[in-house]
Tab-separated table of C-alpha atoms in Angstrom:
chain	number	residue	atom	x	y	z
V	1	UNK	CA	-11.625	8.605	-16.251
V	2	UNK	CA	-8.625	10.944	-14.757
V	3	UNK	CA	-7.180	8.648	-11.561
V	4	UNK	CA	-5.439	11.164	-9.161
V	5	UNK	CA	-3.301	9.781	-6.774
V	6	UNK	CA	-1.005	12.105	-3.827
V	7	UNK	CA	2.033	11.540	-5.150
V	8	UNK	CA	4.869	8.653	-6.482
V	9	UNK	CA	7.618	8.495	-4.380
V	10	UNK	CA	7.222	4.941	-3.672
V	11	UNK	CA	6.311	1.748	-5.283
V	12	UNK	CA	3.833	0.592	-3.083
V	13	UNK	CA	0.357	-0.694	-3.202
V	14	UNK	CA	-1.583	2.028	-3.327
V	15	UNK	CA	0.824	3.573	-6.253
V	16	UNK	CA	0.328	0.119	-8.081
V	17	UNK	CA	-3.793	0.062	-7.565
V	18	UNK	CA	-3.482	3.368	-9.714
V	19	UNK	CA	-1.677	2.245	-12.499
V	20	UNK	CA	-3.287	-0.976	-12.604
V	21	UNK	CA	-6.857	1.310	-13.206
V	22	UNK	CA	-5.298	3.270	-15.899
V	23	UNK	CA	-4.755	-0.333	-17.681
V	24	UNK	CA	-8.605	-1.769	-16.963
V	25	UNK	CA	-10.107	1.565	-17.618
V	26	UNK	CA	-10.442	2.731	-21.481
V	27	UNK	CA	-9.365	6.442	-22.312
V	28	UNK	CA	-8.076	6.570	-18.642
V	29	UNK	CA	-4.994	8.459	-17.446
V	30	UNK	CA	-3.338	8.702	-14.331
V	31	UNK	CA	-2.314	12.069	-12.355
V	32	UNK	CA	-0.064	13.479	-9.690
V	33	UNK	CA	1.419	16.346	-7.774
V	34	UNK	CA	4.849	14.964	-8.367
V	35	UNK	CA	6.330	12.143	-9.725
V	36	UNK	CA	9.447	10.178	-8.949
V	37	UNK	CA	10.854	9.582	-12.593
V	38	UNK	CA	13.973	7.465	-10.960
V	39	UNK	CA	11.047	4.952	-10.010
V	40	UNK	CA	8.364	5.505	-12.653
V	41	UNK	CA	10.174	6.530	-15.395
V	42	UNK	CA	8.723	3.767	-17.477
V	43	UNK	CA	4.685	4.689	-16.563
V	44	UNK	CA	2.776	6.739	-18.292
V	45	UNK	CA	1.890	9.582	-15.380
V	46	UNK	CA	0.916	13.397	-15.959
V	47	UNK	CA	3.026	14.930	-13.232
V	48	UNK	CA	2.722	18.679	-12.074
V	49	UNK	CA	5.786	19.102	-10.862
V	50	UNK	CA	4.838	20.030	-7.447
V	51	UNK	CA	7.705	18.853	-5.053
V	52	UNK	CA	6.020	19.337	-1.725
V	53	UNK	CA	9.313	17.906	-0.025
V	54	UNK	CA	10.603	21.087	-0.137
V	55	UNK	CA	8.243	22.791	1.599
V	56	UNK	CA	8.612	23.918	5.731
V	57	UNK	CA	5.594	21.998	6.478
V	58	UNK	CA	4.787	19.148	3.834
V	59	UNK	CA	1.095	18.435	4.624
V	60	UNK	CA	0.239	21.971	4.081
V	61	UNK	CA	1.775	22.783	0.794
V	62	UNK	CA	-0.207	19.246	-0.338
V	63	UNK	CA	-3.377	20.403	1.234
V	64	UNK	CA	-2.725	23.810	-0.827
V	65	UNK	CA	-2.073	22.229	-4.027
V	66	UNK	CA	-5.051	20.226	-4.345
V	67	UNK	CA	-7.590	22.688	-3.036
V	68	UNK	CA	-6.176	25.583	-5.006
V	69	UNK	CA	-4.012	24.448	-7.796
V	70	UNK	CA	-4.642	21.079	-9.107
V	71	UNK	CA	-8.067	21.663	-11.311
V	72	UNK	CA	-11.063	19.162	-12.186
V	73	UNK	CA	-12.474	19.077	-15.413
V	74	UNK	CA	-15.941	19.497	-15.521
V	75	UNK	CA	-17.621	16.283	-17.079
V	76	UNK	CA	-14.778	14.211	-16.780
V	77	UNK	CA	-14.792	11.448	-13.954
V	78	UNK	CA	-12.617	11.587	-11.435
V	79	UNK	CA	-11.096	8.530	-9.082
V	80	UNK	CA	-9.482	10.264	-6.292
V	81	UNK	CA	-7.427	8.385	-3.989
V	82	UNK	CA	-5.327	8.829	-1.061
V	83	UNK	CA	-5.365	11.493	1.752
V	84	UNK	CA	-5.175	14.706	-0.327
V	85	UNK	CA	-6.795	14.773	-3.655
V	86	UNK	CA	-9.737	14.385	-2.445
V	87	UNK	CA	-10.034	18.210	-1.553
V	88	UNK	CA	-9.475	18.814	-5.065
V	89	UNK	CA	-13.725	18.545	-4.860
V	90	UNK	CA	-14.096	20.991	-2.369
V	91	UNK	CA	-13.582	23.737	-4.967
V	92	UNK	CA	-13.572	22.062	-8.057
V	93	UNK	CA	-16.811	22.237	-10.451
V	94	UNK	CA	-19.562	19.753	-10.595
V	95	UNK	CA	-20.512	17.791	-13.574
V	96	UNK	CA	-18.850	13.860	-14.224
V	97	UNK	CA	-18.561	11.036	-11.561
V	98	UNK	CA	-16.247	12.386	-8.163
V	99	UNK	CA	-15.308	8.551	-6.218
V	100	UNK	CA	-13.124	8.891	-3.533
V	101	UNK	CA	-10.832	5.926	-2.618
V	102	UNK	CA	-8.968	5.991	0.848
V	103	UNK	CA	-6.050	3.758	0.800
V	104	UNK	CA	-4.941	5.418	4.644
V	105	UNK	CA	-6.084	7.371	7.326
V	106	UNK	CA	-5.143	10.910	7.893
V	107	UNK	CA	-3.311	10.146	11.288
V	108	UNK	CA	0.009	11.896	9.897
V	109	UNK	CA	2.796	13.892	11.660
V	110	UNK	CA	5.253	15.655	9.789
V	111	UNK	CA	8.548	15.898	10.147
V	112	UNK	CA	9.876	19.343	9.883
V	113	UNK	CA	13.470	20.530	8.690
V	114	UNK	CA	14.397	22.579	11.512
V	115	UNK	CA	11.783	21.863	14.495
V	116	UNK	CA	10.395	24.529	16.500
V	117	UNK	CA	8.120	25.024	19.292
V	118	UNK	CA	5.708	26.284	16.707
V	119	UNK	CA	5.509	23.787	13.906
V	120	UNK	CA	4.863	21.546	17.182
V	121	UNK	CA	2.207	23.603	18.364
V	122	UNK	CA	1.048	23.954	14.107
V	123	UNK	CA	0.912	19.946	13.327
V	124	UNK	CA	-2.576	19.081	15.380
V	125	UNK	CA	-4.165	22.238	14.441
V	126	UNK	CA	-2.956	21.246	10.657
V	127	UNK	CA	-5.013	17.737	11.521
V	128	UNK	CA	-8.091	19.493	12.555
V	129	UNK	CA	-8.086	22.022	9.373
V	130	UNK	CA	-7.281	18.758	7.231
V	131	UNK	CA	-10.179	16.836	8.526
V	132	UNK	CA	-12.560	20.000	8.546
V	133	UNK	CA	-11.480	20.449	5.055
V	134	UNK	CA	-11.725	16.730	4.469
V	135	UNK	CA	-15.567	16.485	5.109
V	136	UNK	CA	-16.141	19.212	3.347
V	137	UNK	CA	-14.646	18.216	-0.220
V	138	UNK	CA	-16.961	14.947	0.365
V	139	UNK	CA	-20.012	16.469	-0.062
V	140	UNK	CA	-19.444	16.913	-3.417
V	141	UNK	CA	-17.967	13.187	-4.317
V	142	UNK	CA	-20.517	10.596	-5.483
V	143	UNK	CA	-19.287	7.282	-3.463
V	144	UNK	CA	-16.221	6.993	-0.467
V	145	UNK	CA	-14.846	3.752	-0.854
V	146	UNK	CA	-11.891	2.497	2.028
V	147	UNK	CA	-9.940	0.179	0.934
V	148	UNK	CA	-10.442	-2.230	4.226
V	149	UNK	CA	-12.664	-2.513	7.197
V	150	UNK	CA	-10.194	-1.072	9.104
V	151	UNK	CA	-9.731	2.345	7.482
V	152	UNK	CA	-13.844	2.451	7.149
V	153	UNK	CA	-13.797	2.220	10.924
V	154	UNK	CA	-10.937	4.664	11.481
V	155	UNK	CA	-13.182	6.868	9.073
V	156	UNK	CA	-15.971	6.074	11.056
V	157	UNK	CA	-14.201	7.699	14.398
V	158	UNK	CA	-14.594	11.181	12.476
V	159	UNK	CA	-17.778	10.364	11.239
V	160	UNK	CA	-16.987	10.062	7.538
V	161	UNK	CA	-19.397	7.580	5.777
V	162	UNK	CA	-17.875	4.766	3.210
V	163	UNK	CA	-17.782	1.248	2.090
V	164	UNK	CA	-15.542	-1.060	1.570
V	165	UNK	CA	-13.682	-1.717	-2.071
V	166	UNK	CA	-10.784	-4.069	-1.310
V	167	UNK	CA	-7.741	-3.024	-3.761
V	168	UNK	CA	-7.291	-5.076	-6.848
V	169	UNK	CA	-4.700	-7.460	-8.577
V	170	UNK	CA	-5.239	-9.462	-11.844
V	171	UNK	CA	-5.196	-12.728	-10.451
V	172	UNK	CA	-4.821	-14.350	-13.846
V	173	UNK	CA	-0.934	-12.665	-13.552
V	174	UNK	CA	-0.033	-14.858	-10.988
V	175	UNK	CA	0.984	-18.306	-10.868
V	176	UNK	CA	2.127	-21.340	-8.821
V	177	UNK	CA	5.716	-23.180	-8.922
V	178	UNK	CA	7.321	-25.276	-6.865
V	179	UNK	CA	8.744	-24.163	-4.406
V	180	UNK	CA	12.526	-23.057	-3.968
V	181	UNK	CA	14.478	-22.483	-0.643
V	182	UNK	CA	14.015	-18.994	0.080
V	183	UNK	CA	11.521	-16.653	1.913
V	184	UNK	CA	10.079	-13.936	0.503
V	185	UNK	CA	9.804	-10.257	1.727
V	186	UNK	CA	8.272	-7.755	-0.965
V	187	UNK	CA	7.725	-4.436	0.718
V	188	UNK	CA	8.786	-0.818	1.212
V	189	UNK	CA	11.880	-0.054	3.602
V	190	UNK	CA	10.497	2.130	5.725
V	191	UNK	CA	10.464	1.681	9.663
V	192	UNK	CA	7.233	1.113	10.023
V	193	UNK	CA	7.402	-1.785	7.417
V	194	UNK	CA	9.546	-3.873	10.309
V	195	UNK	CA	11.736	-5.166	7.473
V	196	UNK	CA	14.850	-4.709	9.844
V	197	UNK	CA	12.986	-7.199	12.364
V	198	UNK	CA	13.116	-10.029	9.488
V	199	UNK	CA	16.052	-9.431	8.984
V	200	UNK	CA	17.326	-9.376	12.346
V	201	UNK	CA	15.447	-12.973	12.826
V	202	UNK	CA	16.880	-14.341	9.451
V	203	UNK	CA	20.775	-13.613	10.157
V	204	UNK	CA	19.960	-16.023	13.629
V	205	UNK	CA	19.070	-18.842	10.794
V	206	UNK	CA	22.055	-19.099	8.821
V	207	UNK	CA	20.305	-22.122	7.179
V	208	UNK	CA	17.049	-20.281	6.127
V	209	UNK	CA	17.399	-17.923	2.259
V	210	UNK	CA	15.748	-14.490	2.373
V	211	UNK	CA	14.933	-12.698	-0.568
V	212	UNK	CA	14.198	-8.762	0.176
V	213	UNK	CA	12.619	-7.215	-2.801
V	214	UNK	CA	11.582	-3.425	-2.317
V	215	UNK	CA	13.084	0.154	-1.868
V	216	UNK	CA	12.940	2.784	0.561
V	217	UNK	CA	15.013	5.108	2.493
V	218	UNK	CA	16.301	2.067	4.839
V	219	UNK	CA	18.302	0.400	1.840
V	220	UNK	CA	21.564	1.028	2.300
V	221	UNK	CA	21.212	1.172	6.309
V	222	UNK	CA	19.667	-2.345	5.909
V	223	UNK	CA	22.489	-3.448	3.109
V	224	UNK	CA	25.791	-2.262	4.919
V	225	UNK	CA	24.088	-4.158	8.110
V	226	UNK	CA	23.550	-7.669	6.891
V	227	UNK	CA	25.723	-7.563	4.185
V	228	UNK	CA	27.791	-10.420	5.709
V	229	UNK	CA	24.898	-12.494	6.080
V	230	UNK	CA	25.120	-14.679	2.832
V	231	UNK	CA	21.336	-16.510	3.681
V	232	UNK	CA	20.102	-12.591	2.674
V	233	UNK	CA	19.682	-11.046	-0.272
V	234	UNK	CA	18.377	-7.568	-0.898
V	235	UNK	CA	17.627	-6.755	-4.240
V	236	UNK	CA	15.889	-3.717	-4.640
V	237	UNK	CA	13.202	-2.766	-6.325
V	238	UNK	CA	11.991	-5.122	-9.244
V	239	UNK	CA	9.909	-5.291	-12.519
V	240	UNK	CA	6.622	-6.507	-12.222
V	241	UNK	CA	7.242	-9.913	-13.998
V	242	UNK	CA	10.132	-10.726	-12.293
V	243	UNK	CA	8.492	-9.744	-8.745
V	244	UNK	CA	5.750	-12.336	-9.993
V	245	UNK	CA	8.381	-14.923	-10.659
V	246	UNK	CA	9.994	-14.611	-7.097
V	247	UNK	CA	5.940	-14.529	-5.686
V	248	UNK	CA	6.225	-17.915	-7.565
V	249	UNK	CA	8.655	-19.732	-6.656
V	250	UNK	CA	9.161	-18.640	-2.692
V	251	UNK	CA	8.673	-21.191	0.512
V	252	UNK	CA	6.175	-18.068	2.236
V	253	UNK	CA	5.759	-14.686	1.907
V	254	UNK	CA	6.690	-12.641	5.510
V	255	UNK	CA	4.634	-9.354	6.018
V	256	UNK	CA	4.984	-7.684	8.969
V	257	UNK	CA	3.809	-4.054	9.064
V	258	UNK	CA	3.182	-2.027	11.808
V	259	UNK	CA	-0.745	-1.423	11.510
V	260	UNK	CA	-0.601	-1.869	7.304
V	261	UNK	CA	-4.176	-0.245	6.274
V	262	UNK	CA	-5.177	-2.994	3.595
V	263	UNK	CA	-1.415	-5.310	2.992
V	264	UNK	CA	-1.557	-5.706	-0.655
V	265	UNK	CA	1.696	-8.053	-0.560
V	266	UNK	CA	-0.948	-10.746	1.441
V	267	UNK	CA	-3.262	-10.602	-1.596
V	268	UNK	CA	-0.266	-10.954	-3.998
V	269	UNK	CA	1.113	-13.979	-1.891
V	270	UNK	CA	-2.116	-15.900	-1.866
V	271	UNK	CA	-2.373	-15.470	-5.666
V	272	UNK	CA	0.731	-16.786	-6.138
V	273	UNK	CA	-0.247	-20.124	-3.969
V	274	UNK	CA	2.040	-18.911	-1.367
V	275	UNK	CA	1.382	-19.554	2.605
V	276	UNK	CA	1.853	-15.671	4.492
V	277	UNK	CA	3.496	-15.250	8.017
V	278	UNK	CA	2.154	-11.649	8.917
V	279	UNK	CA	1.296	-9.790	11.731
V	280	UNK	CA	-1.614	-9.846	13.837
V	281	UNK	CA	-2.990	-5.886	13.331
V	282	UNK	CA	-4.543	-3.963	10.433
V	283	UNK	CA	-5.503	-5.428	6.943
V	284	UNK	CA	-4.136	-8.490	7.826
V	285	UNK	CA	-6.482	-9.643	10.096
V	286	UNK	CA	-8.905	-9.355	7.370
V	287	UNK	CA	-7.044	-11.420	4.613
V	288	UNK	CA	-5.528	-14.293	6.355
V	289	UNK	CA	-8.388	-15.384	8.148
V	290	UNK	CA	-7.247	-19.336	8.487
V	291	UNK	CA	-4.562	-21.241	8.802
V	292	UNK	CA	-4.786	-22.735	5.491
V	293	UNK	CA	-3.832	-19.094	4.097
V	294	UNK	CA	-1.462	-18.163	6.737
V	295	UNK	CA	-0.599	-17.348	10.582
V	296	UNK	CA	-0.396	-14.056	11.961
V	297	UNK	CA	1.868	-13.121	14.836
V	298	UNK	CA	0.658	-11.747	17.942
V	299	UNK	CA	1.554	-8.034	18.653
V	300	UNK	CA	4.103	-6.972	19.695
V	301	UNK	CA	6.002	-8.739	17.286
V	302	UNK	CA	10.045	-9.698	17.551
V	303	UNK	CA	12.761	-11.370	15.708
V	304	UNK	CA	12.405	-13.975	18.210
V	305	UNK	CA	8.716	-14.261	17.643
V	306	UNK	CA	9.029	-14.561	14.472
V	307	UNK	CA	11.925	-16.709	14.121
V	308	UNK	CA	9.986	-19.472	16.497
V	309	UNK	CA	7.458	-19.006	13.818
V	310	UNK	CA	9.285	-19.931	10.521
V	311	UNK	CA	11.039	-22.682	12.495
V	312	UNK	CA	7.642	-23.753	13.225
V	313	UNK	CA	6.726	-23.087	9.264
V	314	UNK	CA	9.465	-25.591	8.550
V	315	UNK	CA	7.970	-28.909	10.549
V	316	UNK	CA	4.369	-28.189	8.921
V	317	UNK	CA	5.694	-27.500	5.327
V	318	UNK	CA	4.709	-31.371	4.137
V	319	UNK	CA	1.347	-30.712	5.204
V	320	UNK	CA	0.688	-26.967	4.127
V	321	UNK	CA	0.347	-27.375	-0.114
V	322	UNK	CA	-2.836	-25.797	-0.325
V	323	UNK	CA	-1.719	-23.616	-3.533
V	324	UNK	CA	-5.365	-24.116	-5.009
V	325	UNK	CA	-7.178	-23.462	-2.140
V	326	UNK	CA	-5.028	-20.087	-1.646
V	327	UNK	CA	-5.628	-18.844	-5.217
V	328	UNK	CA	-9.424	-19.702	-4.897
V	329	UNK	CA	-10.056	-17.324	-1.931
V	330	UNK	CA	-8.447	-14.198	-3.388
V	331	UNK	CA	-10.672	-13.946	-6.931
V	332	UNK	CA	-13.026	-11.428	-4.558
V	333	UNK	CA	-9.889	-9.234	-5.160
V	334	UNK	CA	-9.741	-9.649	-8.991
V	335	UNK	CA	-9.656	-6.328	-10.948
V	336	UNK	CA	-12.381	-7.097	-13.244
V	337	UNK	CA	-15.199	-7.273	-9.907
V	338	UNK	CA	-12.862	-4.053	-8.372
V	339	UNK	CA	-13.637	-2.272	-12.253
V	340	UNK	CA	-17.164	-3.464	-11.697
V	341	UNK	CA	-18.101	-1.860	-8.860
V	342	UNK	CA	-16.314	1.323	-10.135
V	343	UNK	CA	-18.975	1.291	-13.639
V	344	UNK	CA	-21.969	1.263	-11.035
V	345	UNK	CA	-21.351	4.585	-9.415
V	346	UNK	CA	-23.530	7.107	-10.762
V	347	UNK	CA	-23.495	10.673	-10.658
């Protein structure tokens, strides 16, 4: 099986669901328009070279690539996720499985190098051809998976059919410790993560540790900010077995993305034994769905709200060492049932 995702520029979840496949599935290999080498120059990716970035308007030159450049084989099978290669099957020849996997929802909005009244004007009538050309390419796919029930219903708005697949971990990979004295925060740094909001809360509680583990185009905003705060430490991004470790060994994971589509990092948390603090929109409201796995914090969320919250964490922490009963609820997510379902599409 060839698994297509958008692109790599970023190690998050949906970027780790695909190279997790290319491990579980024999003779599999994993493909892109482009490829970050600084962050994946260690995987094993077939990358086209097709830096989009540079383009006027990005969404169009990725609609473009996939519907004209990037070509399907004909009796190979295809996984296809994210918001573009999926038109790859609008043009591409029949023959092999075609599952589509939507880790988002097309509700984009470029931004433009040099912003004019007329790539204003262009972006919804770019949304309209993208959707048009969207429901199009899925006639020819065998099954639409979303990876939540929230993207299925955001699908649903445009009246595109799909079920839901929830993304996978190997659950076996994660373990329990005892816990240390830090928080955990494992995510992108991107605005709409709300990473500066933990942070914000964290350097009010001097006597609370937070660990920041992820990159993005906030780092060094993020770093020269709370650099003087010695309870926070931002280390960038991480291998895999030492993120585990951290997962481990941390008092709570916090999660607080602004409408996160799935919020692999929840998943990852509960594997690792680990009570969440997240935010009440999206995936989460799927995943933590008791307080034995975690509280969610009404929108719109603050420092303050969320610094009442881990103070809050800290009176109940005697009484919150469910580990077991955390690990038990996520095996629905294992890769092995997520591999299953995959083996009983048919074409």
């Amino acid at each position: 099986m060839k698994i297509v995702y958008d692109h790599f520029i970023a190690k998050g979840g949906a970027e780790r669901v695909s190279l997790l496949l290319q491990r579980y599935l024999k003779h599999s290999v994993v493909e892109s328009a482009y490829v970050d080498k600084s962050l994946f120059q260690d995987d094993d990716i077939k990358c086209y070279g097709y830096d989009y970035r540079e383009a006027l308007i990005p969404t169009l030159s990725l609609m473009f690539f996939y519907l004209f450049k990037f070509k399907l084989d004909t009796n190979r099978d295809y996984f296809l996720s994210g918001i573009f290669s999926p038109l790859a099957l609008m043009l591409g020849p029949k023959g092999g499985r075609r599952i589509v996997y939507f880790h988002t929802f097309p509700d984009f909005c470029d931004v433009v190098k040099q912003p004019t009244f007329m790539t204003k004007l262009l972006q919804p009538l770019l949304r309209r051809l993208y959707i048009w050309l969207l429901k199009q390419s899925l006639k020819n796919a065998d099954q639409v998976y979303s990876n939540s029930q929230y993207v299925k219903s955001k699908f649903e708005s445009l009246k595109v059919a799909s079920e839901i697949l929830y993304p996978p971990i190997v659950c076996k990979e994660f373990e329990f410790k005892r816990s240390d004295d830090y928080y955990l925060v494992v995510s992108r740094l991107e605005e709409n993560k709300r990473v500066n909001l933990i942070l914000e809360a964290f350097s009010l509680m001097p006597e609370f540790k937070l660990v920041v583990i992820g990159s993005g185009s906030m780092y060094l905003e993020l770093f020269n900010r709370f650099k003087q705060c010695s309870n926070i430490t931002l280390l960038g991004a991480l291998p895999p077995e030492k993120l585990k470790d951290y997962y481990s060994r941390c008092k709570a994971v916090i999660a607080i993305p602004e409408n996160e589509y799935f919020g692999l990092v929840a998943i990852e948390a509960l594997a690792s034994g680990k009570f969440v603090i997240g935010a009440k929109s999206g995936g989460l409201i799927e995943t933590i769905k008791n307080e034995d796995l975690g509280v969610l914090i009404e929108e719109p969320v603050t420092s303050q709200k969320l610094l009442d919250r881990v103070q809050h964490f800290e009176q109940l922490t005697p009484s919150l060492d469910n580990h077991q009963l955390r690990q038990a609820e996520v095996k629905v997510y294992d890769i092995e049932f997520f591999v299953q379902r995959l083996k009983c599409v048919k074409s």
